[in-house]
Coordinates of C-alpha atoms and ligand atoms in Angstrom, one line a residue:
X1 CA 224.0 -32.4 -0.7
X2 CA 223.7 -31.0 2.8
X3 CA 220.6 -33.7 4.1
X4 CA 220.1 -33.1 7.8
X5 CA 218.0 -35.3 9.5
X6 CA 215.6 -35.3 12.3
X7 CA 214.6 -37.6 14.7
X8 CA 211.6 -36.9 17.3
X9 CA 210.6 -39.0 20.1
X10 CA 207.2 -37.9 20.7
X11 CA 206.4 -40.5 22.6
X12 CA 209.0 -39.6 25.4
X13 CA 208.2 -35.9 26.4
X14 CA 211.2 -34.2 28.7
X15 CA 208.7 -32.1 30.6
X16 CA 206.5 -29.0 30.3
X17 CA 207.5 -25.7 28.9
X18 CA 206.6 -23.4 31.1
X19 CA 204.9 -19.9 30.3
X20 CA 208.0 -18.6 32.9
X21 CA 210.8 -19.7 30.5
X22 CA 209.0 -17.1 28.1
X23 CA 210.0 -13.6 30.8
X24 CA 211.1 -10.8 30.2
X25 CA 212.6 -8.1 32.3
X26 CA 211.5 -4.3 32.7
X27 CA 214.3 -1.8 34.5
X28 CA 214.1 1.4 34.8
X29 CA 217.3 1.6 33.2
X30 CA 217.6 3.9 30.4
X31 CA 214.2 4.1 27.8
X32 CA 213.3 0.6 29.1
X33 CA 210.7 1.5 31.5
X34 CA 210.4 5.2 31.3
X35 CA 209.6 6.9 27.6
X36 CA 209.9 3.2 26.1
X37 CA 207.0 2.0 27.8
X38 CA 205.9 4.4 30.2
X39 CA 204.6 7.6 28.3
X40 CA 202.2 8.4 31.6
X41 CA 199.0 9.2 32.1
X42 CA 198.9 12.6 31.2
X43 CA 200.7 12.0 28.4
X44 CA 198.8 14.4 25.3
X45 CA 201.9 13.2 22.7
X46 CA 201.2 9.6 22.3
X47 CA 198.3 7.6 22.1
X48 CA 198.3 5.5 25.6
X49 CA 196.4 3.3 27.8
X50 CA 196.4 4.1 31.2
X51 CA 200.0 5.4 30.9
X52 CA 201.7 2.8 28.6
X53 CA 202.5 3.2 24.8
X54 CA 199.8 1.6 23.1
X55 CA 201.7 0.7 19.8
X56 CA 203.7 -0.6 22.5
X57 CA 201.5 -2.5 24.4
X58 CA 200.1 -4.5 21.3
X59 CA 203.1 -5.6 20.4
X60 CA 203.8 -7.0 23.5
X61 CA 200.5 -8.5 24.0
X62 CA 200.5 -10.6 21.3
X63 CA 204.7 -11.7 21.5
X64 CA 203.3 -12.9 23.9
X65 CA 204.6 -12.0 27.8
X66 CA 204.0 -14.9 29.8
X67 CA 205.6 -13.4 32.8
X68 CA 207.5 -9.4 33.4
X69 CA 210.4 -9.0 36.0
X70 CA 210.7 -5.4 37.5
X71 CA 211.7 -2.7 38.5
X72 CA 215.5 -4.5 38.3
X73 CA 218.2 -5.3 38.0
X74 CA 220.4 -3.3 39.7
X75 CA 217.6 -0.8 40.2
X76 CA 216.2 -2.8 42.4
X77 CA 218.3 -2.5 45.4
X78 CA 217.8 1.3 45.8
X79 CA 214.4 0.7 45.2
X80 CA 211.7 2.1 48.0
X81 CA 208.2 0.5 47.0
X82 CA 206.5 3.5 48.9
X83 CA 207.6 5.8 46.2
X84 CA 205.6 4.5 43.7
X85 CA 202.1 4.7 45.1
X86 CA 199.5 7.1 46.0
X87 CA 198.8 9.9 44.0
X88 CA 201.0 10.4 41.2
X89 CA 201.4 14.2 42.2
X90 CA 202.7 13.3 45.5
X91 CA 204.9 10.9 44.8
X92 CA 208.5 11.5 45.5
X93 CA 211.4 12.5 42.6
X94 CA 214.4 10.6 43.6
X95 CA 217.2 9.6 41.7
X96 CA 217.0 6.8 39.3
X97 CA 220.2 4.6 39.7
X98 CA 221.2 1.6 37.9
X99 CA 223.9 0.5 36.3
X100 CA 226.4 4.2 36.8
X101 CA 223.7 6.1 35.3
X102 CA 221.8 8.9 37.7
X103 CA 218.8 10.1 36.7
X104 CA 215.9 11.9 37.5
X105 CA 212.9 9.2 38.6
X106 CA 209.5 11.0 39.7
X107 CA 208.3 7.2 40.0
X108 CA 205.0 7.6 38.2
X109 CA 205.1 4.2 37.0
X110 CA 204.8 2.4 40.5
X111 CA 203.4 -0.8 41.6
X112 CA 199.6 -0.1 41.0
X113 CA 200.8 0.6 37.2
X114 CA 203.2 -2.2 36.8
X115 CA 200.7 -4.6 38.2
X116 CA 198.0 -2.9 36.1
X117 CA 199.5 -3.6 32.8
X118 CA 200.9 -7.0 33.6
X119 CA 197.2 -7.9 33.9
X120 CA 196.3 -6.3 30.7
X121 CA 199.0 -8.1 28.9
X122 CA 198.6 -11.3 30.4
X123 CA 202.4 -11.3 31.9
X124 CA 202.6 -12.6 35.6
X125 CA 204.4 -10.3 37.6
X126 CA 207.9 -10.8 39.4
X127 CA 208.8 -8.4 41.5
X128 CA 212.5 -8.0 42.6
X129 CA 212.8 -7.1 45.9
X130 CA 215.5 -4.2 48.1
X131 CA 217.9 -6.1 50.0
X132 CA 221.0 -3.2 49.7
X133 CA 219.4 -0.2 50.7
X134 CA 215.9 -1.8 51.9
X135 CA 214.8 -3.6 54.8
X136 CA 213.1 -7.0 55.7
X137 CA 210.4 -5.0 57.0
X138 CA 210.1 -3.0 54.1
X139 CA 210.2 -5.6 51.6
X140 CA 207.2 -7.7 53.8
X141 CA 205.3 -4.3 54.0
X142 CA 205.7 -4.5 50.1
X143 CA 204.6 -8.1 49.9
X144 CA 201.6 -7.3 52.2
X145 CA 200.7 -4.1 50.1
X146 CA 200.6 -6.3 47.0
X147 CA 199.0 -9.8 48.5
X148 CA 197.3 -9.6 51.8
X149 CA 193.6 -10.5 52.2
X150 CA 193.2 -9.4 55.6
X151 CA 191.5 -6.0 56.2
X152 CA 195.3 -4.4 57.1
X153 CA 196.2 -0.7 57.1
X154 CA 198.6 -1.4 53.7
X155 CA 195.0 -3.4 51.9
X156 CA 193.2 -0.8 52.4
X157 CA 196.0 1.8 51.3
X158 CA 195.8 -0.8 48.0
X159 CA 192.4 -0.4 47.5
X160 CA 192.0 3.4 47.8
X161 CA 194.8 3.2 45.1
X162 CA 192.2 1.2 43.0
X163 CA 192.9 -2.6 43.7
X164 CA 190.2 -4.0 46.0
X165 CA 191.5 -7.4 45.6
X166 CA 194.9 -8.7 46.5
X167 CA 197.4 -8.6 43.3
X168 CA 198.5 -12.6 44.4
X169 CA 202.3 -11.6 43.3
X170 CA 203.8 -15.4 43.4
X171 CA 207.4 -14.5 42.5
X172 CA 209.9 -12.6 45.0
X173 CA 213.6 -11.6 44.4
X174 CA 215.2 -11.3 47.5
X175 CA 217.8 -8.5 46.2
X176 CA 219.4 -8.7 42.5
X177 CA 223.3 -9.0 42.1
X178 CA 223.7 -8.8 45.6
X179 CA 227.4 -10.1 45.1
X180 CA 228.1 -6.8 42.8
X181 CA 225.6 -3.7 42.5
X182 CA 223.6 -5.4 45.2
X183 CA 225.6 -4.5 48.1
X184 CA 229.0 -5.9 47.2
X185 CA 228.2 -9.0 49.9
X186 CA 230.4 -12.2 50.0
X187 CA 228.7 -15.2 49.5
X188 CA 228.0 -16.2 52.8
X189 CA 227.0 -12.6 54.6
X190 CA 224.1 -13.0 51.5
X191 CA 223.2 -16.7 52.3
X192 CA 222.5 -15.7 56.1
X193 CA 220.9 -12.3 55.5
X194 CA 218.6 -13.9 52.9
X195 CA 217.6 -16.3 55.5
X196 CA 216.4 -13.7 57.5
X197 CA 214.8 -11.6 54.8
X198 CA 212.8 -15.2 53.7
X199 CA 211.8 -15.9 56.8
X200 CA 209.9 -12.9 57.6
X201 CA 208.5 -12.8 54.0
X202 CA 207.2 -16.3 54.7
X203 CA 205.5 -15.1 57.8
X204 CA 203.2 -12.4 55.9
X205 CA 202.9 -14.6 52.8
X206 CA 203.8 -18.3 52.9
X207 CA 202.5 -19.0 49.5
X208 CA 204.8 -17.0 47.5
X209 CA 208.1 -18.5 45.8
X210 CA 211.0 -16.6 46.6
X211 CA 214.7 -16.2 44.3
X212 CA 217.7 -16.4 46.2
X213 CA 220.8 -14.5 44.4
X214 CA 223.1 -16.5 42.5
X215 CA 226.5 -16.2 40.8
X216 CA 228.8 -18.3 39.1
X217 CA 230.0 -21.7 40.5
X218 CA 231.9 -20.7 44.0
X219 CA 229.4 -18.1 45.2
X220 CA 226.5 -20.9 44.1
X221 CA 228.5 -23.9 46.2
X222 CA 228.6 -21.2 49.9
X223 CA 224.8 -19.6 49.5
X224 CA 223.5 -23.6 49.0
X225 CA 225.2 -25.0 51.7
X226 CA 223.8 -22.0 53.8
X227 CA 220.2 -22.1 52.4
X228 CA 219.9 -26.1 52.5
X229 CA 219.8 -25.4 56.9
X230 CA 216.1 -24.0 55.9
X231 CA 215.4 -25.5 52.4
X232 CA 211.2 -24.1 52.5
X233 CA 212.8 -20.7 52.2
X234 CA 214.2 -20.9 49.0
X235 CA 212.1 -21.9 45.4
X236 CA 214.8 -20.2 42.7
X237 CA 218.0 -19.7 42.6
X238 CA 219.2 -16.9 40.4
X239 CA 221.7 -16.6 38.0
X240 CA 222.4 -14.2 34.7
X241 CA 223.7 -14.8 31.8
X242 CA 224.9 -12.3 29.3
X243 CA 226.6 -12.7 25.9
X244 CA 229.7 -10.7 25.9
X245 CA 232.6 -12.4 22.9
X246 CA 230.2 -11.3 19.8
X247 CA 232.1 -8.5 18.9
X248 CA 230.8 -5.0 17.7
X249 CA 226.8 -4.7 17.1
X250 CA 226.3 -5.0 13.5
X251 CA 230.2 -5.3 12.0
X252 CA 231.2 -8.4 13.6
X253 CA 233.5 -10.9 11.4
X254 CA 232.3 -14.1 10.7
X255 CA 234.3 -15.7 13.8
X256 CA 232.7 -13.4 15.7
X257 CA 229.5 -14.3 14.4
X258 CA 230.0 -18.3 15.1
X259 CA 231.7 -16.9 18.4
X260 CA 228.3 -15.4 19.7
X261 CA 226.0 -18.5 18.8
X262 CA 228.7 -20.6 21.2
X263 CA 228.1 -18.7 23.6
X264 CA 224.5 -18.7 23.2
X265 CA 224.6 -22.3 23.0
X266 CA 226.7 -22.6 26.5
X267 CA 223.6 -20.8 28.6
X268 CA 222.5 -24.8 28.6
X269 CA 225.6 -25.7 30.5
X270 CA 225.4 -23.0 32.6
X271 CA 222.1 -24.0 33.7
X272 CA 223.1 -27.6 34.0
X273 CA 226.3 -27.1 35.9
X274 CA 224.1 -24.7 38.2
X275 CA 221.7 -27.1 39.1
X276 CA 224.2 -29.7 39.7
X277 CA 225.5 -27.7 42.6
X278 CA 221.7 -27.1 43.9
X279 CA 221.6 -31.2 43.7
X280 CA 224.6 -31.8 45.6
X281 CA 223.3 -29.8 48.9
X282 CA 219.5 -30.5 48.4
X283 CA 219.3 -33.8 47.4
X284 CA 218.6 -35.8 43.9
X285 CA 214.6 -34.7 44.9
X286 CA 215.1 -30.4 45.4
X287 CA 212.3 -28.4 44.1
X288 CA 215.1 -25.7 44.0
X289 CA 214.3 -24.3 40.5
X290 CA 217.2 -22.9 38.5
X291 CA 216.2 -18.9 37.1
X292 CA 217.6 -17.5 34.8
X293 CA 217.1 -14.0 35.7
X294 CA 218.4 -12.1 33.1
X295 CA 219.5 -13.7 29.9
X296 CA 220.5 -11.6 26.0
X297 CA 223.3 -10.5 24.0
X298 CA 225.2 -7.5 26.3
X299 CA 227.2 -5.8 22.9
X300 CA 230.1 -3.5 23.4
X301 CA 228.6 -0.2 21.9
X302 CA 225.9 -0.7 25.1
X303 CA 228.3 -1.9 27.6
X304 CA 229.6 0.9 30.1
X305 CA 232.7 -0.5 31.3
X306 CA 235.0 -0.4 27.9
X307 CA 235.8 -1.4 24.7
X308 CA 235.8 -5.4 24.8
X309 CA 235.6 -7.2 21.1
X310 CA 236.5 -4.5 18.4
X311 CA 233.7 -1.6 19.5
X312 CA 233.8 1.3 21.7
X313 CA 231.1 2.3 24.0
X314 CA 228.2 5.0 23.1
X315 CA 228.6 7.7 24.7
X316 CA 226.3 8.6 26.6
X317 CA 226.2 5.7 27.2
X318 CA 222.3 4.6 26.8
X319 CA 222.5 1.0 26.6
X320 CA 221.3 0.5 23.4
X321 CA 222.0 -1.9 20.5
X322 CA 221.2 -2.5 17.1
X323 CA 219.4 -5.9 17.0
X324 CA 220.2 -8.0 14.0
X325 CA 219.6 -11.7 12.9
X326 CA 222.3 -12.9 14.5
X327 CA 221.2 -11.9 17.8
X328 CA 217.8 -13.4 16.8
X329 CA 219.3 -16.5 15.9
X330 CA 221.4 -17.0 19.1
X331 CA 218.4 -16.2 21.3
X332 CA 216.9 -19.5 18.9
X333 CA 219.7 -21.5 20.2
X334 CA 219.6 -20.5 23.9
X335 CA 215.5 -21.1 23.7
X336 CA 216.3 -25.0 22.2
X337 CA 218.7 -25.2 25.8
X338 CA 216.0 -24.0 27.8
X339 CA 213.4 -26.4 26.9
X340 CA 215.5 -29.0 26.8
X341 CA 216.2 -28.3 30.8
X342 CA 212.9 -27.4 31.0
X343 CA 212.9 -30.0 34.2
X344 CA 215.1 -27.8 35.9
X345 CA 215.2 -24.7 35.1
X346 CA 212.1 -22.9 36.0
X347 CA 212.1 -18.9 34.7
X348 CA 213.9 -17.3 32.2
X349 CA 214.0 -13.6 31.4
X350 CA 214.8 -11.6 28.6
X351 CA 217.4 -8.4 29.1
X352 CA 215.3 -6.2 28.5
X353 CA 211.8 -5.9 27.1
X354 CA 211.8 -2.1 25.3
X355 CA 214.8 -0.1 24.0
X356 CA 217.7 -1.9 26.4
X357 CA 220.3 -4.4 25.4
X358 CA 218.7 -7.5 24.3
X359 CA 215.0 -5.5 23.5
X360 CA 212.6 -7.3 20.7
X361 CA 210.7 -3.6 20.6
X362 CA 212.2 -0.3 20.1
X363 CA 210.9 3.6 20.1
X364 CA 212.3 6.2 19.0
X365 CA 210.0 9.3 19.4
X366 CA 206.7 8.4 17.8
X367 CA 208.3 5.5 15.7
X368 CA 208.4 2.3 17.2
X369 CA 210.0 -1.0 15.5
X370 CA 210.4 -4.9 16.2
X371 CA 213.8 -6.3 16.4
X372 CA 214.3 -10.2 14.5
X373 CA 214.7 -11.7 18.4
X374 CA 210.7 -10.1 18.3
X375 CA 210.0 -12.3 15.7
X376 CA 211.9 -15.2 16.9
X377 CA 209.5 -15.1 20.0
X378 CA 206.5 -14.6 18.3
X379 CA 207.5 -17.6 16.1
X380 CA 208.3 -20.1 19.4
X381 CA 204.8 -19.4 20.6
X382 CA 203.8 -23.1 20.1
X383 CA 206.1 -24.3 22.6
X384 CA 204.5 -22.1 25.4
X385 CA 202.9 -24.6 27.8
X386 CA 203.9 -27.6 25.5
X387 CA 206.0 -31.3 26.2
X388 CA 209.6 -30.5 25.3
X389 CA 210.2 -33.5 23.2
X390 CA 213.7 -35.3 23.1
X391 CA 215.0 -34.4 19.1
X392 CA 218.2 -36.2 17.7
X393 CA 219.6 -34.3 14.4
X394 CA 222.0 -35.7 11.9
X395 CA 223.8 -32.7 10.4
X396 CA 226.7 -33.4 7.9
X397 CA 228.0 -29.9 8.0
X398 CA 229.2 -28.2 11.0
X399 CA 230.1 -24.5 11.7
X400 CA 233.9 -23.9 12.0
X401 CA 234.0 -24.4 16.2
X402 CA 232.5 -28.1 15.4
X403 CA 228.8 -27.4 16.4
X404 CA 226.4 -29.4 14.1
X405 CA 225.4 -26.8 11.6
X406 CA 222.0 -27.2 12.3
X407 CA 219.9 -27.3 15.6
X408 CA 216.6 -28.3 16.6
X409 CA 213.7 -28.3 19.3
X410 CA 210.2 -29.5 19.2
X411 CA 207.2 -30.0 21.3
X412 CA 203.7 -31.7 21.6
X413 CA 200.8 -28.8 22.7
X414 CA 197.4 -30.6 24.5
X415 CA 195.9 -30.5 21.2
X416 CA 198.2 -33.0 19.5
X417 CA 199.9 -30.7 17.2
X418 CA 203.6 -31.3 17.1
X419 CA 205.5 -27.7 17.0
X420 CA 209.5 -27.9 15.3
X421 CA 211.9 -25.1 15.4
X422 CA 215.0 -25.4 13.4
X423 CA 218.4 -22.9 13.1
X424 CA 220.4 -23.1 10.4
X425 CA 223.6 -21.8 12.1
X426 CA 226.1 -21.7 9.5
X427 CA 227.2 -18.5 7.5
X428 CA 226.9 -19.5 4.1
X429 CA 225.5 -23.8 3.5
X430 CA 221.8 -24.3 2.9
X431 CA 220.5 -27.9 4.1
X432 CA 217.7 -30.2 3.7
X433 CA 215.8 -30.6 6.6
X434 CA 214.2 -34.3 6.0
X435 CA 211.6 -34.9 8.9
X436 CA 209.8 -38.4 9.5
X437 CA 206.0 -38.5 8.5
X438 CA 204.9 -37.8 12.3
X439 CA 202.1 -40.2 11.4
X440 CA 199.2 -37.5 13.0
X441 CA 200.4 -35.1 11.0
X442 CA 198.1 -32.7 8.6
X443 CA 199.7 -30.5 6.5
X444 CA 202.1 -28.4 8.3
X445 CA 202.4 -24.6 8.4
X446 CA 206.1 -23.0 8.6
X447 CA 207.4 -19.8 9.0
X448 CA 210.8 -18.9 8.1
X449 CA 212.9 -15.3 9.2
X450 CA 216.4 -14.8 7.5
X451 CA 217.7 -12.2 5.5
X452 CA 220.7 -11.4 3.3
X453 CA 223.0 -10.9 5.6
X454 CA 223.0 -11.9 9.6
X455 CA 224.6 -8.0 10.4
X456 CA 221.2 -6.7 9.2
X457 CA 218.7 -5.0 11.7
X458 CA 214.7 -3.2 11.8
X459 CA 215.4 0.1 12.5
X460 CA 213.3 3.2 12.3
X461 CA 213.3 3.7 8.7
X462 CA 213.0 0.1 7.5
X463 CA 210.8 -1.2 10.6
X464 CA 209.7 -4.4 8.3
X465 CA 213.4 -5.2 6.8
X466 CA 213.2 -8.8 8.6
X467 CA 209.9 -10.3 9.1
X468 CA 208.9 -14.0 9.1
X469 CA 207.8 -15.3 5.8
X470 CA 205.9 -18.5 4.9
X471 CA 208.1 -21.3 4.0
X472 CA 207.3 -24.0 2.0
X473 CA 207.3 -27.6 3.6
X474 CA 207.4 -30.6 0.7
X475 CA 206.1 -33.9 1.3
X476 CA 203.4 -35.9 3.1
X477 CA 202.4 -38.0 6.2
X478 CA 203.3 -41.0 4.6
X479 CA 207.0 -40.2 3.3
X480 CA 207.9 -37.8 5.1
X481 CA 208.5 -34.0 4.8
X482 CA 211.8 -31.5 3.2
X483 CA 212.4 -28.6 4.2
X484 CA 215.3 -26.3 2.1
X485 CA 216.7 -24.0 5.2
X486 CA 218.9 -21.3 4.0
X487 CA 221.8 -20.3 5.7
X488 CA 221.6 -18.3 9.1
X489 CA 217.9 -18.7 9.1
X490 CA 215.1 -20.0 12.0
X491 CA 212.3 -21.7 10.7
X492 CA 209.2 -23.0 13.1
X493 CA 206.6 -25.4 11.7
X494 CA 203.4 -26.6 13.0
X495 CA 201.8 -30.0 12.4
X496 CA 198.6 -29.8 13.5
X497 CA 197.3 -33.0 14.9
X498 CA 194.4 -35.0 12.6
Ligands
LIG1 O1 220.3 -5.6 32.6 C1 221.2 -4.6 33.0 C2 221.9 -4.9 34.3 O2 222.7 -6.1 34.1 C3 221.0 -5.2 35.5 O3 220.6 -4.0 36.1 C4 221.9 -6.0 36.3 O4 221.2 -7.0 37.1 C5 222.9 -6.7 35.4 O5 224.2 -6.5 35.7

């Protein structure tokens, strides 16, 4: 008998989950922003508010989106704000570049817009800001455009474009991949030019938090050394994190499979190792955040640059990928990292929110469909704003690389009520969750998403092939509850306080 136990110190909580460890991220890349959630305003083919899909928009509004990055990613960096305001008519058409795709932007989903529908969802904005083809002044003009209470030329130009009142936009990126697509900078040309870009931000908004670009270890050691001469100029530090050894999209092998939750599972250590190397410049007491920018499975059929793990690129190449189970179950295991460093690491984004690479909602034409990483989301929900809680499990069986078999994260919401999410990892065991009686406990409510097989995906025809399902939770306060979790399978239960 597979018994797995769980042990939950709720009376020793980590730290807050923040909303921010809930982002997502919104290029204009592909269907992402354009078409996937920008129809326009004029759109007569699809039901829309103010320019955005609605079926679109309802799905994200109740995922939820605590918090939207945009307009990139590598977008970003060829990004001039000015295009995307004013009259929609008289805006410029430039060409949209990201990621070796040209294509034709007529920037009708601009800042007003963006801003717009972050307020309507209830996602705090994160803009990312030009550094390799911008300015510092353009960037501050952007930051005054957006923020500035003071009767100025640019607030006035926001409030003829229908936004009387500053927007407030906390979160800055000063450039995105700035040691790549970004401008191709070493680390140390980025570390002083970001000085000088966050100084003169400061100047016209000194409240906002700004994200400094980061890489992997060695670029991370140079730009903190540099930064710690000024440490008020720097709140996040940025790093991405893509899952690339999964193999193809849906026919992966089963080492393949366990290959992609290790990876998954390694974004922790990432995060750790990168805050390490803040520590040792700033000090045991930084408020240097870690961010994880941009996080999600990256599968070969959407990758640009070649066949890597058994697939071959689309071509075109549209960077899009079948989501299955397996990629909701990895983003589980990433989400139990992140509240564990919930201390340290401060954002967290989703690549990307509609139609691109890691996407919980997909369109095609009319048709639009939730992915199992969706669902996932919708089903972590209780941890938004919650305690992380410290959780010890016992599992018997492991997965072939050695990993327990199953995982676990729980938190305590203001309420009382004690939320648990639990991944069954492995390909083919079942276990028995037992969980202590959590003395307040009532009744518990659980929710389980699995399906025959891990390769399986929504799609346009079968939109509802993998929902969540209510799971059945045996036991009482008193001696404890089972729970029977079926291989490659996520499972959150609430316990709502007495
Ligand atoms: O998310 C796609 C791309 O991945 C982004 O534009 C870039 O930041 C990263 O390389």
């Amino acid at each position: 008998m597979n018994n797995v136990t769980i042990a939950i110190q709720v009376d020793s909580p980590i730290g807050t989950i923040s909303p921010r460890l809930y982002g997502h991220f919104a290029e204009h890349l592909g269907r992402c922003c354009y078409d996937g959630l920008w129809v326009g305003a004029d759109c007569d083919a699809m039901p829309h508010e103010n320019g955005v899909r609605a079926d679109v928009l309802e799905a994200l509004a109740a995922m939820p989106v605590p918090m939207l990055r945009w307009p990139g990613g590598c977008y970003a960096d060829h990004y001039h704000w000015r295009d995307g305001v004013g009259p929609s008519e008289s805006r410029p058409v430039r060409l949209g570049l990201s990621c070796g795709l040209q294509v034709q932007d007529d920037n009708s989903l601009g800042t007003d817009e963006f801003l717009t529908f972050c307020a309507r969802i209830g996602a705090e904005p994160y803009l990312a800001g030009n550094m390799g083809s911008g300015t510092p002044q353009e960037l501050c003009d952007w930051v005054e455009y957006c923020n500035s209470a003071v009767d100025t030329t640019l607030a006035r130009e926001r409030a003829a474009n229908g936004a009387e009142k500053p927007y407030g936009v906390k979160l800055w990126g000063v450039g995105n991949e700035n040691w790549g697509c970004g401008g191709n900078y070493d680390a140390e040309t980025y570390a002083k030019e970001y000085i000088r870009y966050a100084t003169m931000l400061q100047h016209v908004a000194p409240d906002i938090e700004m994200v400094a670009c980061g890489q992997e270890d060695e670029w991370n050691k140079t730009l903190v050394k540099i930064l710690k001469r000024i440490p008020s100029l720097v709140q996040h530090i940025s790093i991405h994190q893509y899952w690339l050894k999964g193999g193809p999209e849906t026919g992966f092998s089963d080492e393949q499979y366990y290959a992609l939750i290790a990876e998954a599972a390694a974004t922790e250590e990432f995060i750790t190792r990168t805050e390490k190397i803040i520590r040792a410049e700033f000090g045991e007491d930084h408020k240097v955040g870690v961010a994880l920018d941009e996080w999600g499975v990256w599968h070969p059929e959407a990758r640009f640059w070649g066949d890597q793990g058994g697939a071959t690129p689309r071509e075109p190449i549209t960077y899009e990928q079948a989501g299955t189970l397996r990629d909701a179950l990895a983003a589980a295991v990433a989400l139990e990292g992140f509240h564990r460093q919930c201390n340290i690491l401060t954002l967290a984004n989703l690549a990307q929110i509609v139609n691109v690479l890691h996407a919980p909602v997909m369109t095609e034409g009319a048709r639009m469909w939730v992915t199992p990483t969706y669902h996932v989301l919708r089903m972590h929900a209780p941890h938004i704003g919650a305690q992380a809680l410290p959780v010890e499990v016992q599992s018997p069986v492991t997965t072939p690389d050695g990993a327990p078999a199953v995982s676990a994260t729980a938190s305590r919401a203001a309420n009382g009520s004690l939320a648990i999410t639990l991944v069954n990892r492995h390909l083919s065991e079942s276990a028995t969750i037992v969980l202590p009686g959590l003395s307040n406990a009532a009744v518990p409510s659980a929710q389980i998403l699995t399906a025959n097989d891990p390769r399986a995906a929504n799609g346009p025809e079968t939109p509802n092939s993998i929902v969540p399902a209510p799971h059945a939770v045996e036991g009482d306060a008193e001696s404890g509850w089972r729970i029977i979790l079926p291989p490659h399978s996520v499972l959150s239960a609430v316990f709502s306080a007495e």
